[in-house]
Tab-separated table of C-alpha atoms and ligand atoms in Angstrom:
chain	number	residue	atom	x	y	z
P	1	UNK	CA	-50.992	-8.879	-5.075
P	2	UNK	CA	-47.803	-9.360	-7.179
P	3	UNK	CA	-47.840	-11.606	-10.226
P	4	UNK	CA	-44.295	-12.893	-9.489
P	5	UNK	CA	-44.095	-16.319	-7.682
P	6	UNK	CA	-40.767	-17.684	-8.741
P	7	UNK	CA	-37.486	-15.842	-9.070
P	8	UNK	CA	-34.002	-16.513	-9.809
P	9	UNK	CA	-30.580	-15.068	-8.899
P	10	UNK	CA	-27.066	-15.290	-10.406
P	11	UNK	CA	-23.709	-13.788	-9.789
P	12	UNK	CA	-21.848	-12.578	-13.087
P	13	UNK	CA	-18.532	-11.039	-14.253
P	14	UNK	CA	-15.884	-10.957	-11.584
P	15	UNK	CA	-16.553	-12.395	-7.961
P	16	UNK	CA	-16.717	-9.638	-5.214
P	17	UNK	CA	-16.647	-10.335	-1.246
P	18	UNK	CA	-20.400	-9.610	0.013
P	19	UNK	CA	-22.143	-11.603	-3.152
P	20	UNK	CA	-22.980	-14.271	-0.794
P	21	UNK	CA	-24.637	-11.631	1.847
P	22	UNK	CA	-26.513	-10.292	-1.265
P	23	UNK	CA	-27.624	-14.020	-2.277
P	24	UNK	CA	-28.717	-14.792	1.529
P	25	UNK	CA	-30.784	-11.543	1.645
P	26	UNK	CA	-32.562	-12.298	-1.843
P	27	UNK	CA	-33.391	-15.945	-0.774
P	28	UNK	CA	-34.775	-15.092	2.890
P	29	UNK	CA	-36.611	-12.182	1.831
P	30	UNK	CA	-38.152	-14.109	-1.169
P	31	UNK	CA	-38.988	-17.043	0.796
P	32	UNK	CA	-40.229	-14.873	3.519
P	33	UNK	CA	-42.689	-13.205	1.022
P	34	UNK	CA	-44.018	-16.726	-0.141
P	35	UNK	CA	-41.854	-16.911	-3.496
P	36	UNK	CA	-39.775	-19.712	-4.692
P	37	UNK	CA	-36.377	-18.792	-5.145
P	38	UNK	CA	-33.814	-20.539	-7.653
P	39	UNK	CA	-30.097	-20.224	-7.993
P	40	UNK	CA	-28.323	-20.157	-11.027
P	41	UNK	CA	-24.719	-21.584	-11.085
P	42	UNK	CA	-21.862	-19.842	-13.024
P	43	UNK	CA	-23.792	-16.880	-14.151
P	44	UNK	CA	-25.387	-16.576	-17.617
P	45	UNK	CA	-22.880	-19.696	-18.602
P	46	UNK	CA	-24.903	-21.694	-16.174
P	47	UNK	CA	-28.325	-20.330	-16.855
P	48	UNK	CA	-27.678	-21.356	-20.667
P	49	UNK	CA	-26.996	-25.069	-19.299
P	50	UNK	CA	-29.936	-25.123	-17.282
P	51	UNK	CA	-27.659	-25.160	-14.069
P	52	UNK	CA	-30.596	-24.043	-11.856
P	53	UNK	CA	-31.617	-25.389	-8.191
P	54	UNK	CA	-34.212	-24.213	-6.094
P	55	UNK	CA	-32.680	-22.741	-2.820
P	56	UNK	CA	-34.213	-23.195	0.718
P	57	UNK	CA	-33.582	-21.028	3.883
P	58	UNK	CA	-30.937	-23.392	4.773
P	59	UNK	CA	-29.250	-23.405	1.495
P	60	UNK	CA	-27.878	-19.721	2.436
P	61	UNK	CA	-26.995	-20.736	6.025
P	62	UNK	CA	-23.477	-19.719	7.467
P	63	UNK	CA	-22.337	-17.952	3.968
P	64	UNK	CA	-22.515	-14.346	4.771
P	65	UNK	CA	-19.148	-14.273	6.473
P	66	UNK	CA	-17.369	-15.956	3.333
P	67	UNK	CA	-15.957	-14.131	0.586
P	68	UNK	CA	-16.473	-15.369	-3.205
P	69	UNK	CA	-19.942	-16.613	-4.159
P	70	UNK	CA	-21.659	-19.739	-3.442
P	71	UNK	CA	-23.269	-19.619	-6.863
P	72	UNK	CA	-20.118	-19.203	-8.684
P	73	UNK	CA	-19.775	-16.880	-11.569
P	74	UNK	CA	-18.390	-16.603	-15.085
P	75	UNK	CA	-17.883	-14.542	-18.039
P	76	UNK	CA	-20.293	-15.789	-20.980
P	77	UNK	CA	-19.618	-14.872	-24.678
P	78	UNK	CA	-22.668	-16.581	-25.841
P	79	UNK	CA	-24.972	-14.211	-23.569
P	80	UNK	CA	-23.411	-11.202	-25.669
P	81	UNK	CA	-25.265	-12.785	-28.745
P	82	UNK	CA	-29.047	-12.465	-29.535
P	83	UNK	CA	-29.368	-16.158	-30.098
P	84	UNK	CA	-27.848	-16.804	-26.644
P	85	UNK	CA	-30.290	-14.515	-24.936
P	86	UNK	CA	-33.265	-15.852	-26.698
P	87	UNK	CA	-32.186	-19.524	-25.425
P	88	UNK	CA	-31.721	-18.055	-21.943
P	89	UNK	CA	-35.117	-16.648	-21.831
P	90	UNK	CA	-36.842	-19.666	-23.172
P	91	UNK	CA	-35.247	-21.627	-20.420
P	92	UNK	CA	-36.463	-19.266	-17.638
P	93	UNK	CA	-39.979	-19.377	-19.332
P	94	UNK	CA	-39.791	-23.045	-19.561
P	95	UNK	CA	-38.989	-23.314	-15.830
P	96	UNK	CA	-41.703	-20.578	-15.028
P	97	UNK	CA	-39.237	-18.303	-13.521
P	98	UNK	CA	-40.815	-14.907	-13.556
P	99	UNK	CA	-37.923	-12.623	-12.972
P	100	UNK	CA	-34.146	-12.801	-12.389
P	101	UNK	CA	-31.903	-10.653	-9.999
P	102	UNK	CA	-28.310	-10.399	-11.418
P	103	UNK	CA	-25.505	-9.487	-9.216
P	104	UNK	CA	-22.689	-8.283	-10.885
P	105	UNK	CA	-20.747	-5.178	-12.744
P	106	UNK	CA	-21.630	-3.041	-15.571
P	107	UNK	CA	-21.323	-5.680	-18.295
P	108	UNK	CA	-23.532	-7.987	-16.586
P	109	UNK	CA	-26.125	-5.372	-16.008
P	110	UNK	CA	-26.064	-4.578	-19.854
P	111	UNK	CA	-26.840	-8.412	-20.516
P	112	UNK	CA	-29.765	-8.188	-18.049
P	113	UNK	CA	-31.269	-5.077	-19.542
P	114	UNK	CA	-31.018	-6.578	-23.118
P	115	UNK	CA	-32.659	-9.696	-21.466
P	116	UNK	CA	-35.596	-7.539	-20.458
P	117	UNK	CA	-35.828	-5.362	-23.865
P	118	UNK	CA	-35.821	-8.492	-25.878
P	119	UNK	CA	-37.787	-10.940	-23.873
P	120	UNK	CA	-39.834	-8.878	-21.325
P	121	UNK	CA	-38.058	-10.768	-18.269
P	122	UNK	CA	-38.298	-8.521	-15.364
P	123	UNK	CA	-34.821	-7.918	-14.262
P	124	UNK	CA	-33.240	-6.508	-11.062
P	125	UNK	CA	-29.425	-5.655	-11.172
P	126	UNK	CA	-27.384	-5.698	-7.752
P	127	UNK	CA	-23.853	-3.894	-8.254
P	128	UNK	CA	-20.990	-6.454	-7.138
P	129	UNK	CA	-17.747	-5.444	-8.181
P	130	UNK	CA	-14.692	-4.615	-6.285
P	131	UNK	CA	-13.845	-1.786	-8.611
P	132	UNK	CA	-16.956	0.517	-7.530
P	133	UNK	CA	-17.108	1.850	-11.132
P	134	UNK	CA	-20.605	1.454	-11.902
P	135	UNK	CA	-22.763	4.757	-12.898
P	136	UNK	CA	-25.663	5.787	-11.016
P	137	UNK	CA	-24.514	4.304	-7.603
P	138	UNK	CA	-21.952	5.571	-5.253
P	139	UNK	CA	-21.188	2.130	-3.860
P	140	UNK	CA	-20.796	-1.523	-5.196
P	141	UNK	CA	-20.611	-4.680	-3.099
P	142	UNK	CA	-16.813	-5.736	-2.307
P	143	UNK	CA	-15.275	-2.525	-2.542
P	144	UNK	CA	-14.617	-2.014	1.122
P	145	UNK	CA	-13.299	-5.391	1.278
P	146	UNK	CA	-10.919	-4.860	-1.535
P	147	UNK	CA	-9.714	-1.740	0.167
P	148	UNK	CA	-9.234	-3.094	3.372
P	149	UNK	CA	-7.301	-6.127	1.939
P	150	UNK	CA	-4.903	-3.664	0.074
P	151	UNK	CA	-4.481	-1.447	2.948
P	152	UNK	CA	-3.346	-4.492	5.356
P	153	UNK	CA	-0.862	-5.415	2.551
P	154	UNK	CA	0.763	-1.898	1.899
P	155	UNK	CA	0.870	-1.569	5.726
P	156	UNK	CA	3.117	-4.742	5.875
P	157	UNK	CA	5.067	-3.623	2.715
P	158	UNK	CA	5.689	-0.289	4.572
P	159	UNK	CA	7.311	-2.242	7.452
P	160	UNK	CA	9.849	-3.690	5.134
P	161	UNK	CA	10.179	-0.526	3.108
P	162	UNK	CA	11.184	1.467	6.294
P	163	UNK	CA	13.494	-1.240	7.546
P	164	UNK	CA	15.538	-1.213	4.290
P	165	UNK	CA	14.868	2.604	3.116
P	166	UNK	CA	13.262	1.526	0.138
P	167	UNK	CA	10.800	2.713	-2.545
P	168	UNK	CA	7.930	0.168	-3.479
P	169	UNK	CA	5.485	0.371	-5.987
P	170	UNK	CA	2.461	-1.260	-5.261
P	171	UNK	CA	-0.039	-2.370	-8.054
P	172	UNK	CA	-3.677	-2.627	-6.990
P	173	UNK	CA	-6.804	-3.755	-8.779
P	174	UNK	CA	-9.337	-1.526	-10.528
P	175	UNK	CA	-8.920	-1.563	-14.281
P	176	UNK	CA	-9.667	1.771	-15.486
P	177	UNK	CA	-11.225	2.677	-12.061
P	178	UNK	CA	-8.961	4.717	-9.938
P	179	UNK	CA	-11.289	3.983	-7.014
P	180	UNK	CA	-9.218	1.487	-5.185
P	181	UNK	CA	-5.824	3.112	-5.856
P	182	UNK	CA	-7.077	6.490	-4.321
P	183	UNK	CA	-8.490	5.375	-1.443
P	184	UNK	CA	-5.699	3.012	-0.432
P	185	UNK	CA	-3.184	5.791	-1.168
P	186	UNK	CA	-4.838	8.154	1.109
P	187	UNK	CA	-5.446	5.348	3.802
P	188	UNK	CA	-1.746	4.165	3.764
P	189	UNK	CA	-0.070	7.606	3.228
P	190	UNK	CA	1.283	6.662	-0.134
P	191	UNK	CA	3.620	9.302	-1.403
P	192	UNK	CA	2.096	9.005	-4.843
P	193	UNK	CA	-1.092	7.365	-6.834
P	194	UNK	CA	-0.698	6.683	-10.245
P	195	UNK	CA	-4.121	6.826	-11.959
P	196	UNK	CA	-5.246	4.371	-14.453
P	197	UNK	CA	-5.958	6.883	-17.440
P	198	UNK	CA	-3.558	9.619	-16.464
P	199	UNK	CA	-0.188	10.289	-18.262
P	200	UNK	CA	2.649	9.423	-15.778
P	201	UNK	CA	5.021	12.323	-14.937
P	202	UNK	CA	8.081	10.420	-14.033
P	203	UNK	CA	9.946	13.310	-13.255
P	204	UNK	CA	7.386	14.569	-10.450
P	205	UNK	CA	7.295	11.009	-9.018
P	206	UNK	CA	11.399	11.172	-8.970
P	207	UNK	CA	11.350	14.607	-7.608
P	208	UNK	CA	8.839	13.578	-4.683
P	209	UNK	CA	11.001	10.560	-3.635
P	210	UNK	CA	14.025	12.766	-3.586
P	211	UNK	CA	12.135	15.542	-1.548
P	212	UNK	CA	11.024	12.818	1.070
P	213	UNK	CA	14.239	11.237	1.320
P	214	UNK	CA	15.834	14.901	2.008
P	215	UNK	CA	13.396	15.694	4.590
P	216	UNK	CA	14.334	12.239	6.486
P	217	UNK	CA	11.563	9.965	4.948
P	218	UNK	CA	12.708	6.404	5.368
P	219	UNK	CA	10.680	4.874	2.484
P	220	UNK	CA	8.324	5.742	-0.340
P	221	UNK	CA	5.323	4.072	-1.438
P	222	UNK	CA	3.709	4.368	-5.114
P	223	UNK	CA	0.239	2.858	-5.675
P	224	UNK	CA	-0.367	2.217	-9.049
P	225	UNK	CA	-3.835	1.335	-10.461
P	226	UNK	CA	-3.444	-1.742	-12.662
P	227	UNK	CA	-5.068	-0.133	-15.616
P	228	UNK	CA	-6.091	-2.578	-18.778
P	229	UNK	CA	-3.044	-4.840	-18.290
P	230	UNK	CA	-1.685	-6.054	-15.341
P	231	UNK	CA	2.301	-5.135	-14.787
P	232	UNK	CA	2.182	-1.456	-15.281
P	233	UNK	CA	4.228	-1.216	-12.232
P	234	UNK	CA	7.325	-3.126	-14.095
P	235	UNK	CA	7.271	-0.141	-16.637
P	236	UNK	CA	7.299	2.608	-13.871
P	237	UNK	CA	10.151	0.745	-12.254
P	238	UNK	CA	12.127	0.441	-15.563
P	239	UNK	CA	11.642	4.154	-16.216
P	240	UNK	CA	12.487	5.430	-12.490
P	241	UNK	CA	15.690	3.240	-13.087
P	242	UNK	CA	16.725	4.113	-16.547
P	243	UNK	CA	15.893	7.892	-16.296
P	244	UNK	CA	16.400	8.719	-12.602
P	245	UNK	CA	18.556	5.933	-11.261
P	246	UNK	CA	15.956	5.377	-8.545
P	247	UNK	CA	15.613	1.628	-7.581
P	248	UNK	CA	12.121	0.623	-6.853
P	249	UNK	CA	10.523	-3.060	-5.629
P	250	UNK	CA	7.402	-4.037	-7.266
P	251	UNK	CA	4.655	-5.658	-5.314
P	252	UNK	CA	1.545	-6.534	-7.499
P	253	UNK	CA	-1.190	-7.468	-5.150
P	254	UNK	CA	-3.597	-9.302	-7.585
P	255	UNK	CA	-6.491	-11.479	-6.869
P	256	UNK	CA	-5.644	-11.466	-2.911
P	257	UNK	CA	-7.653	-8.372	-2.977
P	258	UNK	CA	-10.748	-10.027	-4.167
P	259	UNK	CA	-10.923	-12.659	-1.468
P	260	UNK	CA	-11.481	-13.050	2.198
P	261	UNK	CA	-14.467	-12.391	4.886
P	262	UNK	CA	-16.366	-9.228	3.694
P	263	UNK	CA	-16.210	-6.255	5.894
P	264	UNK	CA	-19.115	-5.164	7.811
P	265	UNK	CA	-19.881	-2.435	5.572
P	266	UNK	CA	-20.102	-4.796	2.752
P	267	UNK	CA	-22.332	-7.360	4.420
P	268	UNK	CA	-24.614	-4.553	5.578
P	269	UNK	CA	-24.969	-2.912	2.006
P	270	UNK	CA	-25.370	-6.366	0.269
P	271	UNK	CA	-27.833	-7.584	2.743
P	272	UNK	CA	-29.952	-4.479	2.181
P	273	UNK	CA	-29.603	-4.373	-1.627
P	274	UNK	CA	-30.634	-8.164	-1.725
P	275	UNK	CA	-33.645	-7.223	0.474
P	276	UNK	CA	-34.765	-4.322	-1.850
P	277	UNK	CA	-34.268	-6.066	-4.942
P	278	UNK	CA	-36.844	-8.840	-3.929
P	279	UNK	CA	-39.192	-5.876	-2.583
P	280	UNK	CA	-38.973	-4.083	-5.864
P	281	UNK	CA	-39.794	-7.248	-8.003
P	282	UNK	CA	-42.810	-7.498	-5.627
P	283	UNK	CA	-43.876	-4.022	-6.292
P	284	UNK	CA	-43.924	-4.867	-9.965
P	285	UNK	CA	-40.492	-3.097	-10.925
P	286	UNK	CA	-39.087	-4.751	-14.337
P	287	UNK	CA	-35.761	-3.105	-15.047
P	288	UNK	CA	-34.244	-1.504	-12.013
P	289	UNK	CA	-31.251	-1.524	-9.905
P	290	UNK	CA	-30.394	-1.189	-6.295
P	291	UNK	CA	-28.209	1.619	-5.754
P	292	UNK	CA	-26.506	3.324	-2.634
P	293	UNK	CA	-27.021	7.010	-2.823
P	294	UNK	CA	-26.578	9.807	-0.162
P	295	UNK	CA	-25.730	7.021	2.532
P	296	UNK	CA	-28.914	4.817	1.696
P	297	UNK	CA	-29.810	1.634	-0.457
P	298	UNK	CA	-32.594	2.615	-2.901
P	299	UNK	CA	-33.889	1.775	-6.451
P	300	UNK	CA	-33.250	3.389	-9.446
P	301	UNK	CA	-33.948	2.583	-13.333
P	302	UNK	CA	-31.319	-0.158	-14.672
P	303	UNK	CA	-30.777	2.275	-17.632
P	304	UNK	CA	-29.152	4.596	-15.463
P	305	UNK	CA	-26.348	1.971	-14.170
P	306	UNK	CA	-25.178	0.445	-17.598
P	307	UNK	CA	-22.020	2.671	-18.111
P	308	UNK	CA	-18.776	2.147	-16.519
P	309	UNK	CA	-17.689	5.008	-14.320
P	310	UNK	CA	-13.939	6.262	-13.759
P	311	UNK	CA	-14.341	9.721	-12.616
P	312	UNK	CA	-12.848	10.652	-9.201
P	313	UNK	CA	-13.038	13.254	-6.811
P	314	UNK	CA	-9.996	15.886	-7.487
P	315	UNK	CA	-10.318	16.981	-3.610
P	316	UNK	CA	-9.110	13.371	-2.827
P	317	UNK	CA	-5.818	13.676	-5.052
P	318	UNK	CA	-5.333	17.071	-3.439
P	319	UNK	CA	-5.552	15.385	0.021
P	320	UNK	CA	-3.188	12.777	-0.758
P	321	UNK	CA	-0.801	15.438	-2.017
P	322	UNK	CA	-1.255	17.619	0.962
P	323	UNK	CA	-0.596	15.037	3.245
P	324	UNK	CA	2.285	13.103	1.764
P	325	UNK	CA	4.832	16.045	1.797
R	401	ADP	P1	-18.847	-7.305	-15.217
R	401	ADP	O1	-20.203	-7.775	-15.180
R	401	ADP	O2	-18.058	-7.509	-13.767
R	401	ADP	O3	-18.652	-5.715	-15.962
R	401	ADP	P2	-18.380	-8.541	-17.636
R	401	ADP	O4	-18.186	-6.891	-18.382
R	401	ADP	O5	-17.193	-9.673	-17.997
R	401	ADP	O6	-18.120	-8.203	-16.024
R	401	ADP	O7	-19.558	-9.084	-18.009
R	401	ADP	C1	-20.174	-10.480	-17.608
R	401	ADP	C2	-20.923	-10.927	-18.370
R	401	ADP	O8	-21.995	-10.125	-18.854
R	401	ADP	C3	-20.268	-11.164	-19.832
R	401	ADP	O9	-19.502	-12.481	-20.097
R	401	ADP	C4	-21.548	-11.373	-20.666
R	401	ADP	O10	-22.128	-12.649	-20.693
R	401	ADP	C5	-22.413	-10.519	-20.111
R	401	ADP	N1	-22.307	-9.020	-21.008
R	401	ADP	C6	-21.479	-8.113	-20.600
R	401	ADP	N2	-21.638	-7.062	-21.430
R	401	ADP	C7	-22.942	-7.520	-22.455
R	401	ADP	C8	-23.370	-6.765	-23.269
R	401	ADP	N3	-23.025	-5.671	-23.856
R	401	ADP	N4	-24.439	-7.533	-23.728
R	401	ADP	C9	-24.749	-8.566	-23.484
R	401	ADP	N5	-24.362	-9.581	-22.461
R	401	ADP	C10	-23.354	-8.875	-21.635
């Protein structure tokens, strides 16, 4: 019999579509197993403010189809300090909350890990970020929806690009992660993908555009990963104009990629992860994460998921190059 009776759940870092499905699964699995489940508003910041309420089965009704998170999310510099985490742990202990489920990215996971190591509060991480950039898991909640949103947008841009015989640079989210850019590039038949950490070879980009025009292409789309700072595509636009006399239009998709109804893939994986997170706590896990590996949701040590991942499969780049000639 598990000693856990009260658990809490929060979202932290950037929001991602599907977080609501994970919250719903945590609440309903927890209540189904006889636990009291609490929701913490606005991530670690809300925890420090004591913004905590008990959730019922009906509190999470009619939410799984909506993007964003009913618990809201935030970034909380205070939680980066030992003092801040001590305050958070004391608050959880005062409320007799036995364990915490954190839905967020690698930063949020690092905070959760420290809460466990410093104060022995059992924590389970559920990977939620559109960037798909957490080590130890093949998938993070929200990635599929973000890709879907970006693909829809690029398809629309392609219509106008074709009609006017134009080149477009479409900037997608993902910070240092190439995941969104690469998948969107393949799925939209982009002529080029500019990866976040790679040196940009402008002469190759210009040569690719010229080759396309010669063989009768009516448009070119370059997908640029945003990198650390939004607006990289304006630099690319300037270089192409000044060095190669190529006129390109810029479209920065921005936060539109993060919103909207989660895809069935996100709903399913988020529901499975929320469910498994509670089951792990009931089994006595103390510092774990739900991960997606070999097509299945499973439990892994949280310490394996603390690093940001920015590797990509080189065969995906080759596929894009082969198909975009
Ligand atoms: P994400 O979880 O999406 O990677 P952030 O990196 O912004 O987003 O982290 C979200 C929050 O998690 C931070 O505002 C902070 O409260 C907490 N956090 C992040 N990194 C750490 C860390 N190294 N130690 C403690 N808390 C952290």
